[in-house]
Amino acid sequence: MSRGGEAEALAAGALDWMMVSADSVDRSLYSGGAGVVLALLEAQHHFRDDRYGDAALRAATVLTDAIDDEADASLYFGLTGVAVALRAVHRRLGDEGAGRAADRALGLVRARFDKDSGRWGEMFELLFGNAGIALGALHAGDRDLTVLAATPYLDAADPTPGGVNWAVRPSPARSHHIAHGTLGIVYALAAVGGDDFLAVARAGAADVVSRNEAGPDGFLVPHSDPPHRPELIERYSYGWCNGPTGDAHVFRLLRSVTGDPSWAALGDRCWHTVTRSGLPQRLRPGFWDNNGRCCGTAGVLALACDRHVEQAEPLDLAGVLVDDLISRATVDADGARWSNYEHGETPSALEPQAGWAMGNAGIIRELLRYARIETGGDPTYAVPWPDHPPAEQGR
């Protein structure tokens, strides 16, 4: 069997386990039902199997029934992420009820906006705050909510020697990357578009670029300054959330929006650093302990496939990453799943998860896409992710 065939078969097993094991109490895009719905839609698209579409419809009903009980408004942990999943069910499967439910969820998000603070809560970034809500609303087709969420960043930007950044949390630390920091805000502002938003996005990106510590060929920026919770958080990471893998997606979007090739060069420098970091080898405890999409191997696989589509990058590293996912999967009669590791805990092996960030849902999407790419098939996703720019062939 080819590597792509192995990836596809493993994804099918992961779907079997995920559909039984998904926690209906967690409805979030990050680790719960909303992320599972998007993985099921990918499977329905890839396998042309209505079993997965039917499962997505059932999961969408659970999400719909819980809308009024969801207190969080954010993209990754609240109603905006639920709306993204429901809108995807509406668009992919033609379910009008899911579409109405998405509108209702976004209406609740809008109603919870605090005009005095210009935000929804203490966090002011992509996972929990305005940037993610702007992206989710844009993805779900609510332009007015998109602009409402993005506009406060224009006045809240603080000048720095390199450009601007934002206070994204109550503590003093300023974070720099996509999940909780400057580049996540930059991504949202660039996606919204328009001269004002794009000008501030450029300034935010310039601040992060000025912090590069990897020299002219690479790109590696610390997690935060001053270091945020240094006893728990590594100073340097390489994945999507707080490392050059996620940084590269921001630069890909800026290249697409502005047409300026210098952003593509920064993306190349990110890739230079990622490919020389040693991942997916687990070089030391805590270096590379996650298989998932947020901060692990599947997230790097997504970028490797993007670079193959856009720049004809060989699939060599993508193949290594797929092999690593294959080797680390637990496969039995219940299906396939992955355990991540927390080296500071005993036992270190964590319970397998079903969701997008650390579990099956995020890995499934990337394995299926790789399987299509390896055989010359469609390199796109059935449902684009709000903070992952579509790959533009031959860019």
PDB file of N, CA and C in Angstrom, residues 15-108:
ATOM      1  N   LEU A  15     -11.668   8.059  12.163  1.00  0.00           N
ATOM      2  CA  LEU A  15     -13.062   8.483  12.111  1.00  0.00           C
ATOM      3  C   LEU A  15     -13.947   7.539  12.915  1.00  0.00           C
ATOM      4  N   ASP A  16     -13.703   6.231  12.793  1.00  0.00           N
ATOM      5  CA  ASP A  16     -14.494   5.259  13.555  1.00  0.00           C
ATOM      6  C   ASP A  16     -14.389   5.540  15.054  1.00  0.00           C
ATOM      7  N   TRP A  17     -13.168   5.747  15.522  1.00  0.00           N
ATOM      8  CA  TRP A  17     -12.973   5.987  16.960  1.00  0.00           C
ATOM      9  C   TRP A  17     -13.559   7.332  17.366  1.00  0.00           C
ATOM     10  N   MET A  18     -13.375   8.352  16.542  1.00  0.00           N
ATOM     11  CA  MET A  18     -13.843   9.694  16.872  1.00  0.00           C
ATOM     12  C   MET A  18     -15.364   9.738  16.986  1.00  0.00           C
ATOM     13  N   MET A  19     -16.063   9.078  16.081  1.00  0.00           N
ATOM     14  CA  MET A  19     -17.520   9.168  16.092  1.00  0.00           C
ATOM     15  C   MET A  19     -18.116   8.534  17.340  1.00  0.00           C
ATOM     16  N   VAL A  20     -17.424   7.561  17.914  1.00  0.00           N
ATOM     17  CA  VAL A  20     -17.898   6.922  19.135  1.00  0.00           C
ATOM     18  C   VAL A  20     -17.450   7.684  20.375  1.00  0.00           C
ATOM     19  N   SER A  21     -16.275   8.307  20.292  1.00  0.00           N
ATOM     20  CA  SER A  21     -15.632   8.856  21.490  1.00  0.00           C
ATOM     21  C   SER A  21     -15.821  10.347  21.678  1.00  0.00           C
ATOM     22  N   ALA A  22     -16.348  11.067  20.688  1.00  0.00           N
ATOM     23  CA  ALA A  22     -16.487  12.517  20.812  1.00  0.00           C
ATOM     24  C   ALA A  22     -17.383  12.871  21.998  1.00  0.00           C
ATOM     25  N   ASP A  23     -16.965  13.858  22.761  1.00  0.00           N
ATOM     26  CA  ASP A  23     -17.661  14.307  23.966  1.00  0.00           C
ATOM     27  C   ASP A  23     -18.722  15.326  23.581  1.00  0.00           C
ATOM     28  N   SER A  24     -19.993  14.995  23.783  1.00  0.00           N
ATOM     29  CA  SER A  24     -21.070  15.912  23.386  1.00  0.00           C
ATOM     30  C   SER A  24     -21.177  17.109  24.321  1.00  0.00           C
ATOM     31  N   VAL A  25     -20.517  17.055  25.476  1.00  0.00           N
ATOM     32  CA  VAL A  25     -20.579  18.177  26.413  1.00  0.00           C
ATOM     33  C   VAL A  25     -19.703  19.333  25.940  1.00  0.00           C
ATOM     34  N   ASP A  26     -18.567  19.002  25.354  1.00  0.00           N
ATOM     35  CA  ASP A  26     -17.661  20.022  24.809  1.00  0.00           C
ATOM     36  C   ASP A  26     -18.103  20.344  23.387  1.00  0.00           C
ATOM     37  N   ARG A  27     -18.573  21.555  23.161  1.00  0.00           N
ATOM     38  CA  ARG A  27     -19.059  21.929  21.826  1.00  0.00           C
ATOM     39  C   ARG A  27     -18.068  22.776  21.052  1.00  0.00           C
ATOM     40  N   SER A  28     -16.882  22.962  21.563  1.00  0.00           N
ATOM     41  CA  SER A  28     -15.969  23.955  20.995  1.00  0.00           C
ATOM     42  C   SER A  28     -15.333  23.517  19.687  1.00  0.00           C
ATOM     43  N   LEU A  29     -14.842  24.509  18.959  1.00  0.00           N
ATOM     44  CA  LEU A  29     -14.056  24.246  17.757  1.00  0.00           C
ATOM     45  C   LEU A  29     -12.696  23.675  18.130  1.00  0.00           C
ATOM     46  N   TYR A  30     -12.165  24.071  19.260  1.00  0.00           N
ATOM     47  CA  TYR A  30     -10.823  23.679  19.672  1.00  0.00           C
ATOM     48  C   TYR A  30     -10.735  22.195  20.014  1.00  0.00           C
ATOM     49  N   SER A  31     -11.631  21.721  20.850  1.00  0.00           N
ATOM     50  CA  SER A  31     -11.508  20.346  21.340  1.00  0.00           C
ATOM     51  C   SER A  31     -12.810  19.567  21.339  1.00  0.00           C
ATOM     52  N   GLY A  32     -13.885  20.158  20.838  1.00  0.00           N
ATOM     53  CA  GLY A  32     -15.179  19.516  20.956  1.00  0.00           C
ATOM     54  C   GLY A  32     -15.939  19.343  19.658  1.00  0.00           C
ATOM     55  N   GLY A  33     -17.261  19.418  19.771  1.00  0.00           N
ATOM     56  CA  GLY A  33     -18.146  19.023  18.692  1.00  0.00           C
ATOM     57  C   GLY A  33     -18.041  19.836  17.425  1.00  0.00           C
ATOM     58  N   ALA A  34     -17.778  21.135  17.519  1.00  0.00           N
ATOM     59  CA  ALA A  34     -17.684  21.946  16.303  1.00  0.00           C
ATOM     60  C   ALA A  34     -16.520  21.483  15.428  1.00  0.00           C
ATOM     61  N   GLY A  35     -15.367  21.204  16.041  1.00  0.00           N
ATOM     62  CA  GLY A  35     -14.234  20.689  15.278  1.00  0.00           C
ATOM     63  C   GLY A  35     -14.494  19.312  14.710  1.00  0.00           C
ATOM     64  N   VAL A  36     -15.209  18.469  15.458  1.00  0.00           N
ATOM     65  CA  VAL A  36     -15.560  17.135  14.975  1.00  0.00           C
ATOM     66  C   VAL A  36     -16.462  17.233  13.747  1.00  0.00           C
ATOM     67  N   VAL A  37     -17.424  18.158  13.770  1.00  0.00           N
ATOM     68  CA  VAL A  37     -18.308  18.351  12.615  1.00  0.00           C
ATOM     69  C   VAL A  37     -17.498  18.649  11.355  1.00  0.00           C
ATOM     70  N   LEU A  38     -16.511  19.522  11.459  1.00  0.00           N
ATOM     71  CA  LEU A  38     -15.730  19.882  10.274  1.00  0.00           C
ATOM     72  C   LEU A  38     -14.916  18.687   9.772  1.00  0.00           C
ATOM     73  N   ALA A  39     -14.407  17.853  10.689  1.00  0.00           N
ATOM     74  CA  ALA A  39     -13.698  16.651  10.258  1.00  0.00           C
ATOM     75  C   ALA A  39     -14.645  15.676   9.565  1.00  0.00           C
ATOM     76  N   LEU A  40     -15.869  15.556  10.047  1.00  0.00           N
ATOM     77  CA  LEU A  40     -16.853  14.676   9.403  1.00  0.00           C
ATOM     78  C   LEU A  40     -17.206  15.178   8.007  1.00  0.00           C
ATOM     79  N   LEU A  41     -17.292  16.493   7.843  1.00  0.00           N
ATOM     80  CA  LEU A  41     -17.554  17.031   6.504  1.00  0.00           C
ATOM     81  C   LEU A  41     -16.386  16.756   5.561  1.00  0.00           C
ATOM     82  N   GLU A  42     -15.166  16.829   6.067  1.00  0.00           N
ATOM     83  CA  GLU A  42     -14.011  16.451   5.247  1.00  0.00           C
ATOM     84  C   GLU A  42     -14.111  14.994   4.815  1.00  0.00           C
ATOM     85  N   ALA A  43     -14.505  14.135   5.740  1.00  0.00           N
ATOM     86  CA  ALA A  43     -14.608  12.710   5.423  1.00  0.00           C
ATOM     87  C   ALA A  43     -15.710  12.453   4.401  1.00  0.00           C
ATOM     88  N   GLN A  44     -16.836  13.140   4.544  1.00  0.00           N
ATOM     89  CA  GLN A  44     -17.921  12.975   3.571  1.00  0.00           C
ATOM     90  C   GLN A  44     -17.470  13.398   2.182  1.00  0.00           C
ATOM     91  N   HIS A  45     -16.719  14.481   2.121  1.00  0.00           N
ATOM     92  CA  HIS A  45     -16.187  14.977   0.852  1.00  0.00           C
ATOM     93  C   HIS A  45     -15.167  14.008   0.264  1.00  0.00           C
ATOM     94  N   HIS A  46     -14.278  13.498   1.101  1.00  0.00           N
ATOM     95  CA  HIS A  46     -13.187  12.655   0.610  1.00  0.00           C
ATOM     96  C   HIS A  46     -13.683  11.272   0.184  1.00  0.00           C
ATOM     97  N   PHE A  47     -14.476  10.632   1.029  1.00  0.00           N
ATOM     98  CA  PHE A  47     -14.903   9.253   0.769  1.00  0.00           C
ATOM     99  C   PHE A  47     -16.202   9.174  -0.021  1.00  0.00           C
ATOM    100  N   ARG A  48     -16.883  10.320  -0.185  1.00  0.00           N
ATOM    101  CA  ARG A  48     -18.208  10.333  -0.829  1.00  0.00           C
ATOM    102  C   ARG A  48     -19.134   9.342  -0.125  1.00  0.00           C
ATOM    103  N   ASP A  49     -19.102   9.383   1.195  1.00  0.00           N
ATOM    104  CA  ASP A  49     -19.844   8.438   2.012  1.00  0.00           C
ATOM    105  C   ASP A  49     -20.806   9.224   2.897  1.00  0.00           C
ATOM    106  N   ASP A  50     -22.104   9.041   2.676  1.00  0.00           N
ATOM    107  CA  ASP A  50     -23.106   9.798   3.415  1.00  0.00           C
ATOM    108  C   ASP A  50     -23.171   9.425   4.891  1.00  0.00           C
ATOM    109  N   ARG A  51     -22.515   8.338   5.269  1.00  0.00           N
ATOM    110  CA  ARG A  51     -22.460   7.991   6.685  1.00  0.00           C
ATOM    111  C   ARG A  51     -21.843   9.130   7.494  1.00  0.00           C
ATOM    112  N   TYR A  52     -20.826   9.756   6.919  1.00  0.00           N
ATOM    113  CA  TYR A  52     -20.161  10.848   7.621  1.00  0.00           C
ATOM    114  C   TYR A  52     -21.002  12.120   7.577  1.00  0.00           C
ATOM    115  N   GLY A  53     -21.670  12.360   6.474  1.00  0.00           N
ATOM    116  CA  GLY A  53     -22.564  13.505   6.409  1.00  0.00           C
ATOM    117  C   GLY A  53     -23.711  13.379   7.397  1.00  0.00           C
ATOM    118  N   ASP A  54     -24.262  12.171   7.521  1.00  0.00           N
ATOM    119  CA  ASP A  54     -25.348  11.956   8.481  1.00  0.00           C
ATOM    120  C   ASP A  54     -24.855  12.191   9.914  1.00  0.00           C
ATOM    121  N   ALA A  55     -23.634  11.748  10.198  1.00  0.00           N
ATOM    122  CA  ALA A  55     -23.065  11.978  11.531  1.00  0.00           C
ATOM    123  C   ALA A  55     -22.862  13.468  11.779  1.00  0.00           C
ATOM    124  N   ALA A  56     -22.450  14.206  10.744  1.00  0.00           N
ATOM    125  CA  ALA A  56     -22.290  15.656  10.881  1.00  0.00           C
ATOM    126  C   ALA A  56     -23.629  16.327  11.165  1.00  0.00           C
ATOM    127  N   LEU A  57     -24.692  15.866  10.514  1.00  0.00           N
ATOM    128  CA  LEU A  57     -26.018  16.427  10.768  1.00  0.00           C
ATOM    129  C   LEU A  57     -26.467  16.168  12.204  1.00  0.00           C
ATOM    130  N   ARG A  58     -26.217  14.954  12.691  1.00  0.00           N
ATOM    131  CA  ARG A  58     -26.590  14.654  14.078  1.00  0.00           C
ATOM    132  C   ARG A  58     -25.797  15.526  15.056  1.00  0.00           C
ATOM    133  N   ALA A  59     -24.504  15.673  14.791  1.00  0.00           N
ATOM    134  CA  ALA A  59     -23.676  16.510  15.668  1.00  0.00           C
ATOM    135  C   ALA A  59     -24.107  17.967  15.594  1.00  0.00           C
ATOM    136  N   ALA A  60     -24.527  18.414  14.417  1.00  0.00           N
ATOM    137  CA  ALA A  60     -25.000  19.793  14.277  1.00  0.00           C
ATOM    138  C   ALA A  60     -26.261  20.027  15.095  1.00  0.00           C
ATOM    139  N   THR A  61     -27.111  19.023  15.202  1.00  0.00           N
ATOM    140  CA  THR A  61     -28.312  19.143  16.034  1.00  0.00           C
ATOM    141  C   THR A  61     -27.942  19.325  17.496  1.00  0.00           C
ATOM    142  N   VAL A  62     -26.932  18.594  17.951  1.00  0.00           N
ATOM    143  CA  VAL A  62     -26.457  18.757  19.330  1.00  0.00           C
ATOM    144  C   VAL A  62     -25.940  20.179  19.548  1.00  0.00           C
ATOM    145  N   LEU A  63     -25.165  20.688  18.579  1.00  0.00           N
ATOM    146  CA  LEU A  63     -24.656  22.056  18.683  1.00  0.00           C
ATOM    147  C   LEU A  63     -25.798  23.069  18.723  1.00  0.00           C
ATOM    148  N   THR A  64     -26.789  22.875  17.871  1.00  0.00           N
ATOM    149  CA  THR A  64     -27.929  23.788  17.812  1.00  0.00           C
ATOM    150  C   THR A  64     -28.680  23.827  19.130  1.00  0.00           C
ATOM    151  N   ASP A  65     -28.906  22.666  19.699  1.00  0.00           N
ATOM    152  CA  ASP A  65     -29.678  22.583  20.941  1.00  0.00           C
ATOM    153  C   ASP A  65     -28.964  23.249  22.114  1.00  0.00           C
ATOM    154  N   ALA A  66     -27.642  23.404  22.003  1.00  0.00           N
ATOM    155  CA  ALA A  66     -26.859  23.955  23.117  1.00  0.00           C
ATOM    156  C   ALA A  66     -26.541  25.438  22.967  1.00  0.00           C
ATOM    157  N   ILE A  67     -26.981  26.069  21.889  1.00  0.00           N
ATOM    158  CA  ILE A  67     -26.594  27.461  21.620  1.00  0.00           C
ATOM    159  C   ILE A  67     -26.944  28.387  22.779  1.00  0.00           C
ATOM    160  N   ASP A  68     -28.143  28.296  23.268  1.00  0.00           N
ATOM    161  CA  ASP A  68     -28.587  29.243  24.293  1.00  0.00           C
ATOM    162  C   ASP A  68     -27.882  29.031  25.632  1.00  0.00           C
ATOM    163  N   ASP A  69     -27.262  27.880  25.807  1.00  0.00           N
ATOM    164  CA  ASP A  69     -26.564  27.592  27.060  1.00  0.00           C
ATOM    165  C   ASP A  69     -25.080  27.926  27.003  1.00  0.00           C
ATOM    166  N   GLU A  70     -24.588  28.349  25.841  1.00  0.00           N
ATOM    167  CA  GLU A  70     -23.158  28.612  25.676  1.00  0.00           C
ATOM    168  C   GLU A  70     -22.845  30.056  26.071  1.00  0.00           C
ATOM    169  N   ALA A  71     -22.024  30.205  27.105  1.00  0.00           N
ATOM    170  CA  ALA A  71     -21.720  31.540  27.619  1.00  0.00           C
ATOM    171  C   ALA A  71     -20.576  32.214  26.882  1.00  0.00           C
ATOM    172  N   ASP A  72     -19.674  31.433  26.295  1.00  0.00           N
ATOM    173  CA  ASP A  72     -18.477  31.983  25.649  1.00  0.00           C
ATOM    174  C   ASP A  72     -18.801  32.387  24.215  1.00  0.00           C
ATOM    175  N   ALA A  73     -18.261  33.509  23.779  1.00  0.00           N
ATOM    176  CA  ALA A  73     -18.532  34.008  22.421  1.00  0.00           C
ATOM    177  C   ALA A  73     -17.424  33.694  21.429  1.00  0.00           C
ATOM    178  N   SER A  74     -16.303  33.153  21.853  1.00  0.00           N
ATOM    179  CA  SER A  74     -15.089  33.128  21.048  1.00  0.00           C
ATOM    180  C   SER A  74     -15.144  32.129  19.890  1.00  0.00           C
ATOM    181  N   LEU A  75     -14.137  32.226  19.029  1.00  0.00           N
ATOM    182  CA  LEU A  75     -14.012  31.308  17.895  1.00  0.00           C
ATOM    183  C   LEU A  75     -13.675  29.901  18.357  1.00  0.00           C
ATOM    184  N   TYR A  76     -12.657  29.755  19.159  1.00  0.00           N
ATOM    185  CA  TYR A  76     -12.183  28.413  19.476  1.00  0.00           C
ATOM    186  C   TYR A  76     -12.859  27.776  20.668  1.00  0.00           C
ATOM    187  N   PHE A  77     -13.525  28.558  21.513  1.00  0.00           N
ATOM    188  CA  PHE A  77     -14.109  27.990  22.717  1.00  0.00           C
ATOM    189  C   PHE A  77     -15.579  28.343  22.905  1.00  0.00           C
ATOM    190  N   GLY A  78     -16.193  28.966  21.919  1.00  0.00           N
ATOM    191  CA  GLY A  78     -17.555  29.416  22.133  1.00  0.00           C
ATOM    192  C   GLY A  78     -18.426  29.473  20.899  1.00  0.00           C
ATOM    193  N   LEU A  79     -19.362  30.396  20.917  1.00  0.00           N
ATOM    194  CA  LEU A  79     -20.435  30.451  19.929  1.00  0.00           C
ATOM    195  C   LEU A  79     -19.961  30.746  18.517  1.00  0.00           C
ATOM    196  N   THR A  80     -18.912  31.519  18.365  1.00  0.00           N
ATOM    197  CA  THR A  80     -18.446  31.810  17.002  1.00  0.00           C
ATOM    198  C   THR A  80     -17.967  30.537  16.320  1.00  0.00           C
ATOM    199  N   GLY A  81     -17.247  29.689  17.037  1.00  0.00           N
ATOM    200  CA  GLY A  81     -16.834  28.414  16.470  1.00  0.00           C
ATOM    201  C   GLY A  81     -18.005  27.505  16.167  1.00  0.00           C
ATOM    202  N   VAL A  82     -19.003  27.510  17.025  1.00  0.00           N
ATOM    203  CA  VAL A  82     -20.222  26.741  16.764  1.00  0.00           C
ATOM    204  C   VAL A  82     -20.885  27.241  15.479  1.00  0.00           C
ATOM    205  N   ALA A  83     -20.933  28.559  15.304  1.00  0.00           N
ATOM    206  CA  ALA A  83     -21.532  29.126  14.093  1.00  0.00           C
ATOM    207  C   ALA A  83     -20.758  28.720  12.841  1.00  0.00           C
ATOM    208  N   VAL A  84     -19.435  28.684  12.932  1.00  0.00           N
ATOM    209  CA  VAL A  84     -18.615  28.245  11.795  1.00  0.00           C
ATOM    210  C   VAL A  84     -18.988  26.817  11.392  1.00  0.00           C
ATOM    211  N   ALA A  85     -19.118  25.935  12.374  1.00  0.00           N
ATOM    212  CA  ALA A  85     -19.464  24.545  12.070  1.00  0.00           C
ATOM    213  C   ALA A  85     -20.868  24.431  11.494  1.00  0.00           C
ATOM    214  N   LEU A  86     -21.806  25.147  12.069  1.00  0.00           N
ATOM    215  CA  LEU A  86     -23.183  25.078  11.575  1.00  0.00           C
ATOM    216  C   LEU A  86     -23.309  25.665  10.175  1.00  0.00           C
ATOM    217  N   ARG A  87     -22.594  26.749   9.895  1.00  0.00           N
ATOM    218  CA  ARG A  87     -22.620  27.312   8.552  1.00  0.00           C
ATOM    219  C   ARG A  87     -22.031  26.324   7.540  1.00  0.00           C
ATOM    220  N   ALA A  88     -21.003  25.597   7.952  1.00  0.00           N
ATOM    221  CA  ALA A  88     -20.407  24.607   7.055  1.00  0.00           C
ATOM    222  C   ALA A  88     -21.401  23.486   6.741  1.00  0.00           C
ATOM    223  N   VAL A  89     -22.152  23.043   7.746  1.00  0.00           N
ATOM    224  CA  VAL A  89     -23.180  22.023   7.509  1.00  0.00           C
ATOM    225  C   VAL A  89     -24.244  22.554   6.557  1.00  0.00           C
ATOM    226  N   HIS A  90     -24.634  23.801   6.751  1.00  0.00           N
ATOM    227  CA  HIS A  90     -25.608  24.427   5.856  1.00  0.00           C
ATOM    228  C   HIS A  90     -25.088  24.453   4.420  1.00  0.00           C
ATOM    229  N   ARG A  91     -23.849  24.893   4.243  1.00  0.00           N
ATOM    230  CA  ARG A  91     -23.300  25.030   2.895  1.00  0.00           C
ATOM    231  C   ARG A  91     -23.016  23.692   2.238  1.00  0.00           C
ATOM    232  N   ARG A  92     -22.474  22.746   2.992  1.00  0.00           N
ATOM    233  CA  ARG A  92     -22.069  21.476   2.401  1.00  0.00           C
ATOM    234  C   ARG A  92     -23.239  20.523   2.211  1.00  0.00           C
ATOM    235  N   LEU A  93     -24.165  20.518   3.156  1.00  0.00           N
ATOM    236  CA  LEU A  93     -25.227  19.512   3.147  1.00  0.00           C
ATOM    237  C   LEU A  93     -26.608  20.108   2.887  1.00  0.00           C
ATOM    238  N   GLY A  94     -26.668  21.434   2.748  1.00  0.00           N
ATOM    239  CA  GLY A  94     -27.937  22.077   2.420  1.00  0.00           C
ATOM    240  C   GLY A  94     -28.949  22.095   3.544  1.00  0.00           C
ATOM    241  N   ASP A  95     -28.488  21.987   4.773  1.00  0.00           N
ATOM    242  CA  ASP A  95     -29.406  21.954   5.907  1.00  0.00           C
ATOM    243  C   ASP A  95     -29.773  23.376   6.331  1.00  0.00           C
ATOM    244  N   GLU A  96     -30.990  23.789   6.024  1.00  0.00           N
ATOM    245  CA  GLU A  96     -31.418  25.158   6.312  1.00  0.00           C
ATOM    246  C   GLU A  96     -31.492  25.428   7.809  1.00  0.00           C
ATOM    247  N   GLY A  97     -31.854  24.413   8.586  1.00  0.00           N
ATOM    248  CA  GLY A  97     -31.917  24.603  10.030  1.00  0.00           C
ATOM    249  C   GLY A  97     -30.559  24.941  10.617  1.00  0.00           C
ATOM    250  N   ALA A  98     -29.504  24.306  10.092  1.00  0.00           N
ATOM    251  CA  ALA A  98     -28.160  24.622  10.556  1.00  0.00           C
ATOM    252  C   ALA A  98     -27.796  26.058  10.205  1.00  0.00           C
ATOM    253  N   GLY A  99     -28.218  26.521   9.046  1.00  0.00           N
ATOM    254  CA  GLY A  99     -27.955  27.903   8.656  1.00  0.00           C
ATOM    255  C   GLY A  99     -28.639  28.890   9.581  1.00  0.00           C
ATOM    256  N   ARG A 100     -29.894  28.620   9.918  1.00  0.00           N
ATOM    257  CA  ARG A 100     -30.609  29.517  10.843  1.00  0.00           C
ATOM    258  C   ARG A 100     -29.960  29.492  12.225  1.00  0.00           C
ATOM    259  N   ALA A 101     -29.503  28.322  12.633  1.00  0.00           N
ATOM    260  CA  ALA A 101     -28.846  28.216  13.936  1.00  0.00           C
ATOM    261  C   ALA A 101     -27.531  28.992  13.950  1.00  0.00           C
ATOM    262  N   ALA A 102     -26.800  28.961  12.846  1.00  0.00           N
ATOM    263  CA  ALA A 102     -25.564  29.753  12.758  1.00  0.00           C
ATOM    264  C   ALA A 102     -25.868  31.232  12.904  1.00  0.00           C
ATOM    265  N   ASP A 103     -26.921  31.692  12.237  1.00  0.00           N
ATOM    266  CA  ASP A 103     -27.310  33.104  12.358  1.00  0.00           C
ATOM    267  C   ASP A 103     -27.675  33.441  13.800  1.00  0.00           C
ATOM    268  N   ARG A 104     -28.378  32.538  14.461  1.00  0.00           N
ATOM    269  CA  ARG A 104     -28.782  32.790  15.848  1.00  0.00           C
ATOM    270  C   ARG A 104     -27.556  32.860  16.757  1.00  0.00           C
ATOM    271  N   ALA A 105     -26.604  31.969  16.546  1.00  0.00           N
ATOM    272  CA  ALA A 105     -25.392  31.988  17.362  1.00  0.00           C
ATOM    273  C   ALA A 105     -24.634  33.296  17.176  1.00  0.00           C
ATOM    274  N   LEU A 106     -24.498  33.739  15.934  1.00  0.00           N
ATOM    275  CA  LEU A 106     -23.786  34.994  15.683  1.00  0.00           C
ATOM    276  C   LEU A 106     -24.551  36.189  16.235  1.00  0.00           C
ATOM    277  N   GLY A 107     -25.878  36.117  16.228  1.00  0.00           N
ATOM    278  CA  GLY A 107     -26.666  37.183  16.836  1.00  0.00           C
ATOM    279  C   GLY A 107     -26.405  37.299  18.331  1.00  0.00           C
ATOM    280  N   LEU A 108     -26.254  36.174  18.995  1.00  0.00           N
ATOM    281  CA  LEU A 108     -25.928  36.200  20.423  1.00  0.00           C
ATOM    282  C   LEU A 108     -24.528  36.756  20.649  1.00  0.00           C
TER     283      LEU A 108
END
